[in-house]
Amino acid sequence: MSGAGEEEENAAELKLGDDFMKEKCLMNGEVALILERRLEQMQQVSEDALNSMPQVFEKSLQYVKKFSRYKNPDAVRQVREILSRHELAEFELAVLGNLCPETVEEAIAMVPSLKDKGRGIHDDAIDKMLNDLALVKKFD
């Protein structure tokens, strides 16, 4: 139960809690890059790194590689750059980068906060952002 004065968390309205709002959200492709780099470091230290790797590490790496829409490190950086040009919260950026909506309607359905009153991003800006992301995906 919520105490008096506490707001209920709601991702659709960007009510994510104070701790979450202070943190940077990563897209699956970014997490994959970090974990792959860590695996390389582990392999340099030990030839048996693959066998001694914690199962949660291995499963996490498999997951983010499978569900990352962008495989190329340059593409991942370009996606972050494109999305960072817009007034997006970190959560919005990560959701759009991970789910790659193709239309303005899909983007708004996935991230309703894009159309919040007072900061609503125009449909034309969302469409341009999605077209830029589609170009990155095409050449990935």
GROMACS .gro file of C-alpha atoms in nm:
model
  140
    1MET     CA    1   0.000   0.000   0.000
    2SER     CA    2   0.115   0.350  -0.073
    3GLY     CA    3   0.163   0.587   0.212
    4ALA     CA    4   0.025   0.937   0.217
    5GLY     CA    5   0.202   1.162  -0.028
    6GLU     CA    6   0.360   0.876  -0.228
    7GLU     CA    7   0.287   0.866  -0.598
    8GLU     CA    8   0.212   0.538  -0.765
    9GLU     CA    9   0.469   0.440  -1.027
   10ASN     CA   10   0.344   0.441  -1.385
   11ALA     CA   11   0.585   0.408  -1.679
   12ALA     CA   12   0.325   0.542  -1.926
   13GLU     CA   13   0.335   0.872  -1.737
   14LEU     CA   14   0.711   0.859  -1.664
   15LYS     CA   15   0.642   0.811  -1.293
   16LEU     CA   16   0.929   0.570  -1.234
   17GLY     CA   17   1.041   0.654  -0.885
   18ASP     CA   18   1.321   0.886  -0.777
   19ASP     CA   19   1.596   0.625  -0.790
   20PHE     CA   20   1.510   0.518  -1.143
   21MET     CA   21   1.485   0.874  -1.274
   22LYS     CA   22   1.844   0.946  -1.168
   23GLU     CA   23   1.993   0.652  -1.358
   24LYS     CA   24   2.090   0.607  -1.721
   25CYS     CA   25   1.891   0.343  -1.908
   26LEU     CA   26   2.076   0.122  -2.152
   27MET     CA   27   1.947  -0.037  -2.468
   28ASN     CA   28   2.003  -0.410  -2.517
   29GLY     CA   29   2.271  -0.336  -2.776
   30GLU     CA   30   2.463  -0.121  -2.527
   31VAL     CA   31   2.445  -0.392  -2.261
   32ALA     CA   32   2.566  -0.646  -2.518
   33LEU     CA   33   2.869  -0.429  -2.595
   34ILE     CA   34   2.953  -0.397  -2.225
   35LEU     CA   35   2.918  -0.769  -2.158
   36GLU     CA   36   3.115  -0.866  -2.469
   37ARG     CA   37   3.398  -0.634  -2.362
   38ARG     CA   38   3.393  -0.789  -2.015
   39LEU     CA   39   3.407  -1.138  -2.171
   40GLU     CA   40   3.711  -1.033  -2.376
   41GLN     CA   41   3.880  -0.911  -2.058
   42MET     CA   42   3.802  -1.238  -1.883
   43GLN     CA   43   3.945  -1.436  -2.176
   44GLN     CA   44   4.269  -1.238  -2.163
   45VAL     CA   45   4.313  -1.331  -1.799
   46SER     CA   46   4.210  -1.696  -1.829
   47GLU     CA   47   4.188  -1.940  -2.117
   48ASP     CA   48   3.912  -2.117  -1.927
   49ALA     CA   49   3.700  -1.801  -1.900
   50LEU     CA   50   3.407  -1.948  -2.094
   51ASN     CA   51   3.380  -2.245  -1.859
   52SER     CA   52   3.426  -2.042  -1.542
   53MET     CA   53   3.185  -1.767  -1.644
   54PRO     CA   54   2.887  -1.735  -1.408
   55GLN     CA   55   2.570  -1.874  -1.563
   56VAL     CA   56   2.384  -1.546  -1.508
   57PHE     CA   57   2.652  -1.363  -1.709
   58GLU     CA   58   2.626  -1.611  -1.996
   59LYS     CA   59   2.243  -1.603  -1.997
   60SER     CA   60   2.239  -1.223  -1.980
   61LEU     CA   61   2.478  -1.196  -2.273
   62GLN     CA   62   2.272  -1.443  -2.477
   63TYR     CA   63   1.955  -1.248  -2.400
   64VAL     CA   64   2.080  -0.903  -2.494
   65LYS     CA   65   2.246  -1.033  -2.811
   66LYS     CA   66   1.925  -1.209  -2.913
   67PHE     CA   67   1.697  -0.913  -2.848
   68SER     CA   68   1.923  -0.630  -2.958
   69ARG     CA   69   1.786  -0.471  -3.274
   70TYR     CA   70   2.131  -0.338  -3.362
   71LYS     CA   71   2.433  -0.568  -3.373
   72ASN     CA   72   2.705  -0.335  -3.499
   73PRO     CA   73   2.870  -0.121  -3.227
   74ASP     CA   74   2.864   0.185  -3.455
   75ALA     CA   75   2.492   0.136  -3.516
   76VAL     CA   76   2.429   0.115  -3.141
   77ARG     CA   77   2.614   0.445  -3.092
   78GLN     CA   78   2.423   0.606  -3.380
   79VAL     CA   79   2.089   0.502  -3.230
   80ARG     CA   80   2.183   0.658  -2.894
   81GLU     CA   81   2.295   0.975  -3.075
   82ILE     CA   82   1.973   1.000  -3.283
   83LEU     CA   83   1.748   0.948  -2.983
   84SER     CA   84   1.953   1.185  -2.767
   85ARG     CA   85   1.878   1.472  -3.006
   86HIS     CA   86   1.518   1.469  -2.885
   87GLU     CA   87   1.387   1.567  -2.545
   88LEU     CA   88   1.346   1.209  -2.430
   89ALA     CA   89   1.372   1.069  -2.082
   90GLU     CA   90   1.626   0.787  -2.049
   91PHE     CA   91   1.342   0.536  -2.013
   92GLU     CA   92   1.179   0.658  -2.336
   93LEU     CA   93   1.510   0.643  -2.520
   94ALA     CA   94   1.575   0.284  -2.411
   95VAL     CA   95   1.224   0.165  -2.498
   96LEU     CA   96   1.234   0.322  -2.845
   97GLY     CA   97   1.586   0.192  -2.908
   98ASN     CA   98   1.494  -0.159  -2.798
   99LEU     CA   99   1.153  -0.194  -2.962
  100CYS     CA  100   1.212   0.004  -3.284
  101PRO     CA  101   0.858   0.112  -3.365
  102GLU     CA  102   0.796   0.174  -3.734
  103THR     CA  103   0.515   0.428  -3.715
  104VAL     CA  104   0.428   0.729  -3.502
  105GLU     CA  105   0.121   0.543  -3.375
  106GLU     CA  106   0.334   0.246  -3.263
  107ALA     CA  107   0.583   0.477  -3.091
  108ILE     CA  108   0.308   0.655  -2.898
  109ALA     CA  109   0.142   0.323  -2.806
  110MET     CA  110   0.475   0.192  -2.672
  111VAL     CA  111   0.574   0.521  -2.505
  112PRO     CA  112   0.256   0.718  -2.426
  113SER     CA  113   0.458   0.982  -2.241
  114LEU     CA  114   0.581   1.111  -2.581
  115LYS     CA  115   0.251   1.296  -2.606
  116ASP     CA  116   0.232   1.427  -2.249
  117LYS     CA  117   0.078   1.770  -2.233
  118GLY     CA  118   0.332   2.045  -2.200
  119ARG     CA  119   0.617   1.855  -2.362
  120GLY     CA  120   0.440   1.656  -2.630
  121ILE     CA  121   0.674   1.588  -2.917
  122HIS     CA  122   0.516   1.666  -3.253
  123ASP     CA  123   0.425   1.374  -3.476
  124ASP     CA  124   0.657   1.508  -3.747
  125ALA     CA  125   0.954   1.498  -3.506
  126ILE     CA  126   0.867   1.142  -3.400
  127ASP     CA  127   0.835   1.039  -3.765
  128LYS     CA  128   1.176   1.189  -3.850
  129MET     CA  129   1.332   1.014  -3.551
  130LEU     CA  130   1.183   0.679  -3.660
  131ASN     CA  131   1.300   0.730  -4.018
  132ASP     CA  132   1.653   0.804  -3.893
  133LEU     CA  133   1.645   0.485  -3.683
  134ALA     CA  134   1.519   0.285  -3.982
  135LEU     CA  135   1.816   0.407  -4.187
  136VAL     CA  136   2.057   0.290  -3.919
  137LYS     CA  137   1.881  -0.049  -3.907
  138LYS     CA  138   1.893  -0.079  -4.286
  139PHE     CA  139   2.272  -0.038  -4.292
  140ASP     CA  140   2.342  -0.236  -3.973
   0.00000   0.00000   0.00000
